[in-house]
């Protein structure tokens, strides 16, 4: 498969070659179309998953868990254009909202506020949710369930992507999100990263020279988009406290809360985004959109 794709890529020139070759490598290593999510198609009752971050811990796929899974992949590739919308302060006053909403598929991260639509757009096809948000802001859904539901309604009908099989300590919180959605009669679905996909992706990028403690969710999604989308544009990916003109900016477009130190290495990841931008593999939008 890879060899055939590489031969096809050899017929292309310049930027098209880089995009084709890169996508072929990602498909060979990770195959997001089939394995990005845990689905009923790629998982059987009785299967055992090693947690992504703790290989010594396992979870068994019970009939109940299997019934929670989507039947097949949520991606119908190829997708022509994708917007991957980070939460960086560089988005504030960018006027990129209309451009983002024109993309065929829009990824967002960590249930961000949607009241800056002129800058961030309104469209959402997939949104991630860090379990820590549920734990810290919504008391692990023991309390404050209505406010949580008011938040996630902003993204309907987009599925909510959570890493249920990355950290053993957060699996129960993620399942509570499913139960809460069901109890409130929501049609919104929770989907899960496949731990094997994340493991293979980490190995791929390590071999490319990106040595980090753990890939950020942003980098994971960008990698997925590069495999399934013909064109990928990144918005809000800017790990610096000043814009391109040296003007101070917020850490996020909606607040100035600093990230947890040591969790990820955003500047290192940004270097790879810059390299891919220079090769035409993706477009890195860091200025205004008008």
XYZ file of N, CA and C in Angstrom:
870
model
N 0.835 -1.201 0.000
C 0.000 0.000 0.000
C 0.866 1.245 0.000
N 1.799 1.310 0.903
C 2.664 2.479 0.991
C 3.483 2.627 -0.274
N 4.033 1.510 -0.791
C 4.860 1.592 -1.979
C 4.078 2.120 -3.170
N 2.824 1.675 -3.332
C 1.999 2.165 -4.422
C 1.732 3.649 -4.287
N 1.456 4.088 -3.050
C 1.205 5.505 -2.823
C 2.440 6.335 -3.107
N 3.598 5.837 -2.679
C 4.832 6.570 -2.910
C 5.094 6.710 -4.398
N 4.842 5.641 -5.171
C 5.048 5.720 -6.612
C 4.130 6.756 -7.233
N 2.881 6.812 -6.751
C 1.961 7.826 -7.237
C 2.452 9.218 -6.872
N 2.977 9.369 -5.670
C 3.483 10.666 -5.225
C 4.671 11.117 -6.072
N 5.488 10.164 -6.532
C 6.663 10.507 -7.325
C 6.299 11.206 -8.628
N 5.049 11.032 -9.069
C 4.620 11.654 -10.318
C 4.247 13.117 -10.128
N 4.131 13.524 -8.865
C 3.738 14.894 -8.564
C 4.954 15.778 -8.357
N 4.727 17.078 -8.338
C 5.822 18.030 -8.223
C 5.644 18.913 -6.995
N 6.760 19.357 -6.442
C 6.826 20.395 -5.419
C 5.876 20.129 -4.254
N 5.004 21.113 -3.950
C 4.150 21.018 -2.773
C 3.241 19.795 -2.826
N 2.726 19.459 -4.004
C 1.829 18.314 -4.132
C 2.539 17.025 -3.744
N 3.821 16.927 -4.083
C 4.596 15.743 -3.699
C 4.708 15.646 -2.188
N 5.027 16.766 -1.528
C 5.182 16.754 -0.070
C 3.884 16.327 0.607
N 2.752 16.868 0.139
C 1.462 16.536 0.742
C 1.153 15.061 0.540
N 1.310 14.582 -0.679
C 0.998 13.183 -0.998
C 1.889 12.222 -0.220
N 3.176 12.500 -0.197
C 4.111 11.630 0.497
C 3.842 11.600 2.001
N 3.560 12.771 2.547
C 3.281 12.876 3.975
C 2.023 12.096 4.335
N 0.972 12.259 3.525
C -0.279 11.556 3.790
C -0.085 10.040 3.680
N 0.715 9.618 2.724
C 0.978 8.187 2.559
C 1.679 7.612 3.780
N 2.641 8.360 4.326
C 3.343 7.907 5.521
C 2.387 7.787 6.708
N 1.531 8.780 6.876
C 0.590 8.755 7.993
C -0.401 7.603 7.859
N -0.875 7.355 6.642
C -1.799 6.246 6.433
C -1.137 4.909 6.766
N 0.143 4.782 6.373
C 0.853 3.530 6.620
C 1.089 3.297 8.106
N 1.350 4.378 8.834
C 1.653 4.219 10.256
C 0.403 4.135 11.116
N -0.622 4.914 10.769
C -1.697 5.140 11.735
C -3.105 4.868 11.210
N -3.384 5.179 9.965
C -4.669 4.917 9.320
C -5.834 5.510 10.116
N -5.880 6.841 10.144
C -6.906 7.533 10.922
C -8.317 7.197 10.468
N -8.498 6.955 9.179
C -9.838 6.658 8.675
C -10.439 5.439 9.362
N -9.593 4.478 9.718
C -10.077 3.250 10.363
C -9.852 3.224 11.864
N -8.766 3.823 12.337
C -8.354 3.601 13.721
C -8.243 4.861 14.579
N -8.655 6.002 14.050
C -8.619 7.221 14.865
C -9.490 7.061 16.113
N -10.656 6.444 15.929
C -11.583 6.227 17.030
C -11.738 4.740 17.318
N -12.148 4.436 18.540
C -12.584 3.087 18.873
C -14.009 2.938 18.342
N -14.222 1.974 17.460
C -15.533 1.757 16.866
C -15.932 0.285 16.997
N -17.194 0.010 16.742
C -17.651 -1.378 16.745
C -17.027 -2.150 15.592
N -16.608 -1.437 14.564
C -16.002 -2.083 13.400
C -14.591 -2.575 13.690
N -13.819 -1.805 14.471
C -12.423 -2.205 14.726
C -12.214 -2.810 16.112
N -13.300 -3.054 16.834
C -13.208 -3.560 18.207
C -14.282 -4.617 18.449
N -13.915 -5.659 19.134
C -14.856 -6.737 19.452
C -15.064 -6.833 20.964
N -16.211 -7.349 21.350
C -16.464 -7.617 22.768
C -15.407 -8.607 23.268
N -14.799 -8.282 24.393
C -13.749 -9.128 24.946
C -12.350 -8.640 24.636
N -12.219 -7.700 23.674
C -10.901 -7.121 23.386
C -10.373 -6.407 24.629
N -9.064 -6.357 24.739
C -8.425 -5.657 25.838
C -7.544 -4.539 25.288
N -7.674 -3.356 25.875
C -6.848 -2.227 25.491
C -5.843 -1.931 26.592
N -4.602 -1.716 26.206
C -3.639 -1.139 27.133
C -3.842 0.365 27.126
N -3.885 0.948 28.311
C -3.986 2.401 28.371
C -2.774 3.028 27.694
N -3.031 4.104 26.965
C -1.967 4.746 26.197
C -0.798 5.195 27.065
N -1.085 5.740 28.239
C -0.027 6.299 29.080
C 0.473 5.334 30.147
N -0.252 4.244 30.363
C 0.160 3.237 31.352
C -0.067 1.859 30.749
N 0.925 1.360 30.050
C 0.783 0.110 29.303
C 0.505 -1.089 30.205
N 0.836 -0.985 31.478
C 0.603 -2.105 32.393
C -0.857 -2.223 32.810
N -1.647 -1.188 32.526
C -3.069 -1.192 32.885
C -3.906 -1.503 31.655
N -4.954 -2.287 31.840
C -5.812 -2.669 30.727
C -7.276 -2.402 31.049
N -8.058 -2.287 29.988
C -9.505 -2.220 30.136
C -10.110 -3.212 29.150
N -11.112 -3.954 29.593
C -11.765 -4.954 28.756
C -13.003 -4.341 28.113
N -13.198 -4.606 26.841
C -14.370 -4.114 26.125
C -15.552 -5.026 26.441
N -16.418 -4.551 27.315
C -17.619 -5.299 27.671
C -18.713 -5.027 26.635
N -19.797 -5.780 26.750
C -20.923 -5.547 25.837
C -21.481 -4.146 26.017
N -21.535 -3.672 27.269
C -22.031 -2.324 27.544
C -21.144 -1.276 26.884
N -19.837 -1.433 27.039
C -18.907 -0.489 26.425
C -19.000 -0.557 24.905
N -19.083 -1.752 24.377
C -19.154 -1.916 22.919
C -20.382 -1.209 22.347
N -21.484 -1.252 23.070
C -22.706 -0.592 22.607
C -22.588 0.930 22.629
N -21.652 1.459 23.412
C -21.432 2.902 23.451
C -20.681 3.411 22.226
N -20.013 2.519 21.525
C -19.114 2.923 20.453
C -19.877 3.220 19.167
N -19.371 4.174 18.364
C -19.960 4.353 17.032
C -19.733 3.098 16.200
N -20.652 2.827 15.299
C -20.529 1.610 14.494
C -19.310 1.660 13.565
N -19.102 2.814 12.932
C -17.990 2.965 11.989
C -17.312 4.305 12.217
N -16.308 4.585 11.420
C -15.593 5.850 11.500
C -16.544 7.022 11.256
N -16.262 8.146 11.889
C -17.076 9.344 11.664
C -16.590 10.122 10.450
N -15.493 9.698 9.846
C -14.923 10.414 8.707
C -15.321 9.748 7.391
N -15.824 10.547 6.484
C -16.052 10.089 5.122
C -15.022 10.775 4.240
N -13.834 10.162 4.160
C -12.755 10.809 3.437
C -12.813 10.455 1.957
N -12.218 11.257 1.067
C -11.469 12.439 1.472
C -12.379 13.638 1.735
N -11.992 14.458 2.673
C -12.686 15.709 2.968
C -11.892 16.819 2.287
N -12.561 17.691 1.578
C -11.844 18.672 0.764
C -11.050 19.663 1.615
N -11.709 20.340 2.549
C -11.009 21.362 3.330
C -11.339 21.226 4.807
N -10.318 21.358 5.655
C -10.492 21.259 7.102
C -9.886 22.473 7.781
N -10.592 22.986 8.769
C -10.079 24.041 9.633
C -9.850 23.439 11.009
N -8.629 23.551 11.509
C -8.303 23.082 12.856
C -8.130 24.329 13.709
N -9.058 24.551 14.634
C -9.143 25.824 15.344
C -8.606 25.670 16.765
N -7.391 26.137 16.979
C -6.824 26.171 18.311
C -7.403 27.317 19.116
N -6.983 27.432 20.362
C -7.555 28.431 21.265
C -6.604 29.577 21.578
N -5.537 29.724 20.787
C -4.534 30.740 21.063
C -5.053 32.161 20.989
N -4.455 33.033 21.786
C -4.843 34.436 21.810
C -4.672 35.144 20.481
N -3.899 34.564 19.583
C -3.685 35.148 18.261
C -4.995 35.230 17.476
N -6.005 34.448 17.892
C -7.299 34.463 17.199
C -8.128 35.698 17.533
N -7.886 36.278 18.695
C -8.684 37.436 19.136
C -8.492 38.590 18.162
N -9.604 39.130 17.679
C -9.611 40.239 16.716
C -9.006 39.852 15.362
N -9.030 38.566 15.043
C -8.462 38.095 13.777
C -9.440 38.198 12.608
N -10.731 38.262 12.912
C -11.779 38.290 11.881
C -11.724 37.040 10.993
N -11.353 35.901 11.573
C -11.228 34.660 10.807
C -12.489 33.808 10.834
N -13.534 34.266 11.536
C -14.715 33.437 11.720
C -15.369 32.990 10.424
N -15.586 33.912 9.508
C -16.255 33.571 8.254
C -15.430 32.577 7.448
N -14.119 32.763 7.440
C -13.246 31.856 6.699
C -13.275 30.454 7.308
N -13.251 30.381 8.635
C -13.313 29.086 9.313
C -14.606 28.360 8.966
N -15.722 29.079 8.984
C -17.015 28.455 8.731
C -17.174 27.973 7.291
N -16.336 28.435 6.393
C -16.400 27.978 5.002
C -15.741 26.614 4.800
N -14.956 26.159 5.778
C -14.314 24.847 5.662
C -15.363 23.735 5.688
N -15.053 22.633 5.031
C -15.980 21.506 5.014
C -16.050 20.806 6.362
N -14.958 20.853 7.114
C -14.909 20.157 8.404
C -14.112 21.022 9.364
N -14.678 21.251 10.571
C -14.049 22.135 11.554
C -13.816 21.379 12.860
N -12.554 21.334 13.277
C -12.159 20.731 14.551
C -11.982 21.838 15.589
N -12.427 21.593 16.833
C -12.200 22.531 17.938
C -11.719 21.749 19.159
N -11.221 22.505 20.164
C -10.556 21.868 21.291
C -11.096 22.333 22.636
N -11.316 21.368 23.507
C -11.579 21.613 24.925
C -12.766 22.528 25.187
N -13.853 22.286 24.436
C -15.118 22.977 24.685
C -14.926 24.478 24.872
N -14.365 25.168 23.884
C -14.052 26.589 24.047
C -15.310 27.456 23.972
N -15.266 28.656 24.544
C -16.395 29.584 24.412
C -16.663 29.887 22.941
N -17.948 29.997 22.599
C -18.326 30.242 21.206
C -18.918 31.631 21.017
N -18.582 32.546 21.910
C -19.139 33.897 21.824
C -18.171 34.895 21.193
N -17.227 34.383 20.392
C -16.312 35.246 19.641
C -16.388 34.857 18.166
N -17.615 34.707 17.669
C -17.813 34.091 16.359
C -17.177 34.871 15.215
N -17.049 36.207 15.348
C -16.394 36.973 14.286
C -14.951 36.517 14.084
N -14.339 36.058 15.170
C -12.941 35.620 15.115
C -12.791 34.112 14.977
N -13.710 33.358 15.560
C -13.536 31.895 15.638
C -14.553 31.100 14.841
N -15.594 31.771 14.329
C -16.633 31.063 13.610
C -17.615 30.364 14.533
N -18.602 29.693 13.918
C -19.639 28.986 14.681
C -19.671 27.485 14.385
N -19.189 27.122 13.227
C -19.309 25.736 12.768
C -18.397 24.802 13.556
N -18.909 23.642 13.934
C -18.114 22.617 14.619
C -18.539 21.246 14.121
N -17.587 20.446 13.695
C -17.864 19.066 13.302
C -17.333 18.051 14.306
N -16.313 18.436 15.052
C -15.772 17.579 16.114
C -15.103 18.485 17.141
N -15.409 18.252 18.422
C -14.799 19.048 19.486
C -14.223 18.109 20.536
N -13.015 18.391 20.990
C -12.417 17.581 22.043
C -12.816 18.124 23.410
N -12.694 17.266 24.411
C -12.971 17.676 25.787
C -11.970 16.996 26.702
N -11.155 17.776 27.344
C -10.214 17.244 28.314
C -10.982 16.843 29.577
N -10.775 15.630 30.088
C -11.492 15.220 31.313
C -11.303 16.177 32.487
N -10.169 16.882 32.514
C -9.933 17.812 33.621
C -10.966 18.936 33.637
N -11.498 19.299 32.473
C -12.539 20.324 32.422
C -13.782 19.840 33.159
N -14.155 18.597 32.917
C -15.332 18.020 33.559
C -15.108 17.911 35.067
N -13.898 17.523 35.446
C -13.595 17.339 36.864
C -13.554 18.662 37.622
N -12.840 19.639 37.068
C -12.599 20.888 37.792
C -13.762 21.861 37.709
N -14.357 21.998 36.536
C -15.410 22.995 36.360
C -16.789 22.472 36.731
N -16.963 21.160 36.609
C -18.305 20.608 36.774
C -18.359 19.466 37.781
N -17.424 19.467 38.734
C -17.446 18.553 39.882
C -17.634 17.099 39.479
N -16.952 16.702 38.397
C -17.020 15.328 37.888
C -18.458 14.898 37.605
N -19.320 15.894 37.374
C -20.738 15.692 37.077
C -21.510 15.083 38.228
N -20.953 15.160 39.453
C -21.733 14.837 40.640
C -22.700 15.988 40.906
N -22.284 17.180 40.518
C -23.086 18.391 40.640
C -22.954 19.149 39.319
N -23.627 20.292 39.214
C -23.473 21.207 38.081
C -23.633 20.520 36.718
N -24.599 19.645 36.612
C -24.797 18.963 35.336
C -25.507 19.841 34.325
N -26.463 20.653 34.754
C -27.152 21.541 33.831
C -26.199 22.541 33.183
N -25.314 23.193 33.946
C -24.347 24.084 33.289
C -23.475 23.371 32.263
N -23.120 22.119 32.550
C -22.331 21.359 31.590
C -23.132 21.134 30.314
N -24.390 20.788 30.446
C -25.227 20.567 29.271
C -25.428 21.858 28.491
N -25.553 22.974 29.201
C -25.680 24.256 28.511
C -24.434 24.556 27.679
N -23.281 24.112 28.184
C -22.031 24.321 27.449
C -21.984 23.464 26.185
N -22.220 22.163 26.330
C -22.020 21.271 25.175
C -23.063 21.485 24.087
N -24.197 22.074 24.422
C -25.194 22.360 23.395
C -24.666 23.308 22.326
N -23.641 24.084 22.697
C -23.068 25.025 21.737
C -22.464 24.332 20.525
N -22.186 23.040 20.659
C -21.477 22.330 19.587
C -22.360 21.314 18.876
N -23.623 21.205 19.263
C -24.505 20.243 18.618
C -24.540 20.475 17.113
N -24.582 19.387 16.320
C -24.613 17.974 16.720
C -23.228 17.319 16.725
N -22.170 18.115 16.808
C -20.808 17.579 16.703
C -20.511 16.576 17.816
N -19.887 15.442 17.497
C -19.457 14.511 18.539
C -18.404 15.155 19.446
N -18.357 14.681 20.684
C -17.365 15.142 21.644
C -16.293 14.062 21.757
N -15.072 14.418 21.440
C -13.967 13.455 21.449
C -13.249 13.493 22.786
N -13.136 12.333 23.445
C -12.462 12.242 24.727
C -11.508 11.049 24.727
N -10.438 11.176 25.483
C -9.421 10.112 25.545
C -9.734 9.174 26.702
N -10.716 8.314 26.503
C -11.170 7.431 27.582
C -10.128 6.387 27.947
N -9.236 6.066 27.020
C -8.284 4.987 27.250
C -6.842 5.484 27.248
N -6.676 6.708 27.690
C -5.329 7.258 27.825
C -4.863 7.247 29.270
N -5.735 7.654 30.193
C -5.396 7.716 31.615
C -6.435 6.916 32.410
N -6.028 5.904 33.155
C -6.994 5.105 33.925
C -7.838 5.936 34.879
N -7.274 7.006 35.393
C -7.976 7.806 36.401
C -9.136 8.613 35.838
N -9.228 8.742 34.517
C -10.271 9.594 33.942
C -11.357 8.817 33.208
N -11.226 7.506 33.095
C -12.210 6.726 32.338
C -13.613 6.886 32.914
N -13.755 6.829 34.239
C -15.081 6.918 34.835
C -15.719 8.278 34.596
N -14.906 9.342 34.607
C -15.433 10.688 34.358
C -15.994 10.775 32.943
N -15.283 10.183 32.007
C -15.718 10.235 30.612
C -17.022 9.473 30.420
N -17.171 8.335 31.092
C -18.418 7.593 30.995
C -19.575 8.398 31.597
N -19.297 9.198 32.625
C -20.342 10.035 33.218
C -20.832 11.088 32.229
N -19.944 11.523 31.349
C -20.365 12.468 30.315
C -21.418 11.816 29.421
N -21.188 10.558 29.050
C -22.156 9.829 28.222
C -23.492 9.702 28.935
N -23.436 9.289 30.195
C -24.677 9.086 30.943
C -25.432 10.403 31.113
N -24.721 11.487 31.329
C -25.370 12.795 31.485
C -26.062 13.216 30.198
N -25.392 13.048 29.064
C -26.010 13.374 27.782
C -27.277 12.552 27.568
N -27.214 11.270 27.894
C -28.383 10.399 27.727
C -29.525 10.820 28.635
N -29.195 11.136 29.893
C -30.232 11.491 30.857
C -30.931 12.795 30.497
N -30.228 13.693 29.822
C -30.828 14.964 29.409
C -31.450 14.871 28.020
N -31.460 13.676 27.460
C -32.107 13.488 26.172
C -31.355 14.050 24.987
N -30.060 14.258 25.137
C -29.260 14.812 24.048
C -28.959 13.745 22.997
N -28.942 14.159 21.745
C -28.555 13.270 20.647
C -27.059 13.329 20.379
N -26.358 14.181 21.122
C -24.915 14.330 20.941
C -24.198 13.069 21.422
N -23.136 12.703 20.722
C -22.402 11.488 21.030
C -21.015 11.800 21.585
N -20.524 10.883 22.410
C -19.141 10.933 22.878
C -18.385 9.832 22.139
N -17.238 10.192 21.586
C -16.409 9.214 20.880
C -15.028 9.200 21.523
N -14.281 8.113 21.281
C -13.025 7.911 21.993
C -11.850 7.739 21.032
N -10.741 8.387 21.376
C -9.486 8.073 20.699
C -9.176 6.589 20.847
N -8.687 5.973 19.792
C -8.184 4.606 19.897
C -6.770 4.673 20.484
N -6.495 3.994 21.594
C -5.174 4.106 22.220
C -4.042 3.626 21.312
N -4.314 2.631 20.466
C -3.271 2.159 19.557
C -2.928 3.210 18.509
N -3.947 3.942 18.072
C -3.705 5.022 17.111
C -2.777 6.073 17.726
N -3.064 6.468 18.968
C -2.248 7.485 19.622
C -0.819 6.995 19.855
N -0.676 5.725 20.207
C 0.653 5.155 20.404
C 1.441 5.164 19.105
N 0.816 4.721 18.014
C 1.493 4.695 16.715
C 1.843 6.097 16.248
N 0.951 7.043 16.519
C 1.202 8.426 16.115
C 2.400 9.000 16.866
N 2.491 8.702 18.161
C 3.621 9.184 18.956
C 4.937 8.616 18.438
N 4.928 7.339 18.075
C 6.141 6.721 17.520
C 6.522 7.384 16.205
N 5.533 7.640 15.364
C 5.795 8.269 14.060
C 6.491 9.619 14.244
N 5.962 10.455 15.143
C 6.528 11.793 15.302
C 7.863 11.767 16.038
N 8.044 10.804 16.913
C 9.351 10.660 17.560
C 10.414 10.350 16.518
N 10.077 9.483 15.574
C 11.018 9.146 14.511
C 11.277 10.326 13.591
N 10.341 11.278 13.550
C 10.532 12.499 12.764
C 11.334 13.556 13.523
N 11.641 13.269 14.793
C 12.456 14.188 15.571
C 11.712 15.022 16.581
N 10.403 14.812 16.726
C 9.628 15.540 17.725
C 9.620 14.728 19.019
N 10.509 15.082 19.925
C 10.642 14.353 21.188
C 10.001 15.180 22.296
N 8.809 14.771 22.713
C 8.061 15.482 23.742
C 7.532 14.466 24.739
N 7.139 14.959 25.911
C 6.591 14.076 26.941
C 5.332 13.389 26.428
N 4.457 14.152 25.812
C 3.239 13.605 25.197
C 2.743 14.617 24.181
N 2.295 14.140 23.034
C 1.736 15.029 22.025
C 0.510 15.737 22.587
N 0.360 16.999 22.246
C -0.838 17.719 22.656
C -2.025 17.240 21.833
N -3.227 17.491 22.338
C -4.415 17.118 21.576
C -4.454 17.866 20.257
N -3.924 19.089 20.255
C -3.855 19.854 19.015
C -3.015 19.167 17.970
N -1.860 18.681 18.366
C -0.976 18.023 17.414
C -1.572 16.701 16.938
N -2.253 16.007 17.830
C -2.911 14.761 17.432
C -3.955 15.030 16.353
N -4.781 16.053 16.572
C -5.852 16.346 15.623
C -5.292 16.880 14.310
N -4.268 17.709 14.379
C -3.638 18.196 13.142
C -3.138 17.013 12.323
N -2.514 16.051 12.977
C -2.017 14.861 12.276
C -3.157 14.099 11.609
N -4.264 13.978 12.311
C -5.433 13.304 11.748
C -5.959 14.055 10.533
N -6.085 15.378 10.677
C -6.596 16.196 9.580
C -5.708 16.093 8.348
N -4.406 16.038 8.554
C -3.485 15.939 7.425
C -3.670 14.646 6.655
N -4.150 13.625 7.328
C -4.352 12.338 6.662
C -5.676 12.279 5.921
N -6.724 12.884 6.468
C -8.055 12.701 5.892
C -8.550 13.884 5.064
N -7.866 15.033 5.137
C -8.324 16.243 4.457
C -7.381 16.620 3.316
N -7.959 17.079 2.214
C -7.134 17.524 1.088
C -6.383 18.806 1.434
N -7.049 19.715 2.137
C -6.441 20.987 2.531
C -6.660 21.206 4.016
N -5.609 21.593 4.720
C -5.690 21.797 6.172
C -5.178 23.199 6.507
N -5.985 23.964 7.222
C -5.578 25.286 7.683
C -5.690 25.341 9.198
N -4.629 25.808 9.843
C -4.609 25.937 11.295
C -4.882 27.387 11.688
N -5.762 27.562 12.658
C -6.070 28.873 13.221
C -5.851 28.797 14.733
N -5.336 29.862 15.312
C -5.187 29.896 16.769
C -4.053 29.049 17.297
N -3.126 28.661 16.442
C -1.945 27.907 16.874
C -0.769 28.881 16.930
N -0.487 29.368 18.124
C 0.553 30.383 18.311
C 0.958 30.356 19.779
N 2.071 29.703 20.126
C 2.418 29.464 21.533
C 3.222 30.590 22.180
N 3.048 31.818 21.701
C 3.858 32.933 22.186
C 2.970 34.009 22.799
N 3.562 34.842 23.652
C 2.768 35.865 24.346
C 2.748 37.206 23.621
N 3.299 37.236 22.413
C 3.228 38.414 21.560
C 2.831 37.986 20.157
N 2.129 38.877 19.448
C 1.763 38.527 18.074
C 2.926 38.778 17.130
N 2.707 38.674 15.852
C 3.790 38.802 14.876
C 4.373 40.202 14.821
N 3.646 41.167 15.393
C 4.141 42.554 15.436
C 4.726 42.926 16.787
N 4.835 41.951 17.691
C 5.394 42.209 19.007
C 4.407 42.745 20.013
N 3.129 42.729 19.685
C 2.100 43.228 20.598
C 1.685 42.119 21.558
N 1.607 42.380 22.875
C 1.196 41.343 23.839
C -0.205 40.817 23.532
N -0.378 39.519 23.685
C -1.678 38.896 23.469
C -1.984 37.942 24.619
N -3.261 37.591 24.752
C -3.681 36.638 25.770
C -3.177 35.242 25.416
N -3.104 34.382 26.420
C -2.707 33.009 26.132
C -3.793 32.305 25.311
N -5.062 32.446 25.736
C -6.200 31.960 24.971
C -6.976 33.156 24.439
N -7.760 32.965 23.413
C -8.545 34.085 22.899
C -9.639 34.508 23.871
N -9.936 33.664 24.864
C -11.003 33.952 25.812
C -10.517 34.172 27.238
N -9.254 33.891 27.560
C -8.708 34.173 28.888
C -7.183 34.166 28.802
N -6.563 34.452 29.943
C -5.093 34.497 29.963
C -4.534 33.463 30.934
N -5.265 32.358 31.103
C -4.819 31.312 32.008
C -3.682 30.525 31.368
N -2.565 30.451 32.066
C -1.391 29.752 31.533
C -1.594 28.249 31.599
N -0.961 27.499 30.694
C -1.103 26.044 30.708
C -0.328 25.422 31.854
N -0.671 24.177 32.146
C 0.066 23.438 33.156
C 1.493 23.208 32.669
N 2.449 23.606 33.474
C 3.846 23.537 33.071
C 4.285 22.080 32.898
N 5.005 21.818 31.818
C 5.560 20.494 31.593
C 4.627 19.502 30.948
N 3.357 19.882 30.752
C 2.398 18.940 30.180
C 2.683 18.686 28.704
N 2.954 19.762 27.973
C 3.226 19.649 26.547
C 4.365 20.594 26.183
N 4.800 20.506 24.936
C 5.860 21.388 24.454
C 5.371 22.084 23.197
N 4.551 23.109 23.386
C 3.923 23.798 22.261
C 4.929 24.449 21.302
N 5.983 25.111 21.804
C 6.948 25.695 20.854
C 7.600 24.651 19.953
N 7.913 23.469 20.513
C 8.494 22.415 19.690
C 7.503 21.952 18.624
N 6.250 21.808 19.006
C 5.235 21.405 18.034
C 5.046 22.490 16.985
N 5.084 23.741 17.422
C 4.894 24.844 16.479
C 6.000 24.863 15.431
N 7.199 24.485 15.811
C 8.299 24.405 14.842
C 7.935 23.449 13.714
N 7.309 22.318 14.059
C 6.919 21.358 13.027
C 5.778 21.901 12.170
N 4.835 22.645 12.798
C 3.798 23.292 12.001
C 4.430 24.246 10.983
N 5.398 25.007 11.444
C 6.065 25.977 10.563
C 6.756 25.275 9.406
N 7.407 24.149 9.713
C 8.085 23.401 8.661
C 7.078 22.864 7.641
N 5.958 22.357 8.118
C 4.945 21.837 7.206
C 4.308 22.957 6.391
N 4.168 24.131 6.996
C 3.647 25.289 6.269
C 4.594 25.667 5.128
N 5.874 25.667 5.404
C 6.859 26.056 4.387
C 6.896 25.068 3.227
N 6.499 23.815 3.477
C 6.494 22.796 2.418
C 5.132 22.677 1.726
N 4.176 23.493 2.169
C 2.854 23.447 1.559
C 1.992 22.298 2.016
N 2.386 21.634 3.103
C 1.618 20.496 3.617
C 0.356 20.981 4.328
N 0.450 22.125 4.981
C -0.682 22.763 5.622
C -0.497 24.269 5.533
N -1.563 24.996 5.887
C -1.486 26.461 5.958
C -1.600 26.876 7.410
N -0.647 27.652 7.867
C -0.645 28.149 9.235
C -1.073 29.609 9.208
N -2.313 29.861 9.644
C -2.868 31.214 9.638
C -2.568 31.893 10.972
N -1.714 32.903 10.966
C -1.358 33.581 12.215
C -1.658 35.066 12.180
N -2.116 35.581 11.063
C -2.480 36.996 10.969
C -3.981 37.147 10.832
N -4.400 38.336 10.502
C -5.826 38.600 10.315
C -6.287 38.001 9.001
N -7.569 37.714 8.936
C -8.153 37.047 7.764
C -8.876 38.023 6.845
N -8.409 39.263 6.786
C -9.016 40.222 5.842
C -7.933 41.126 5.306
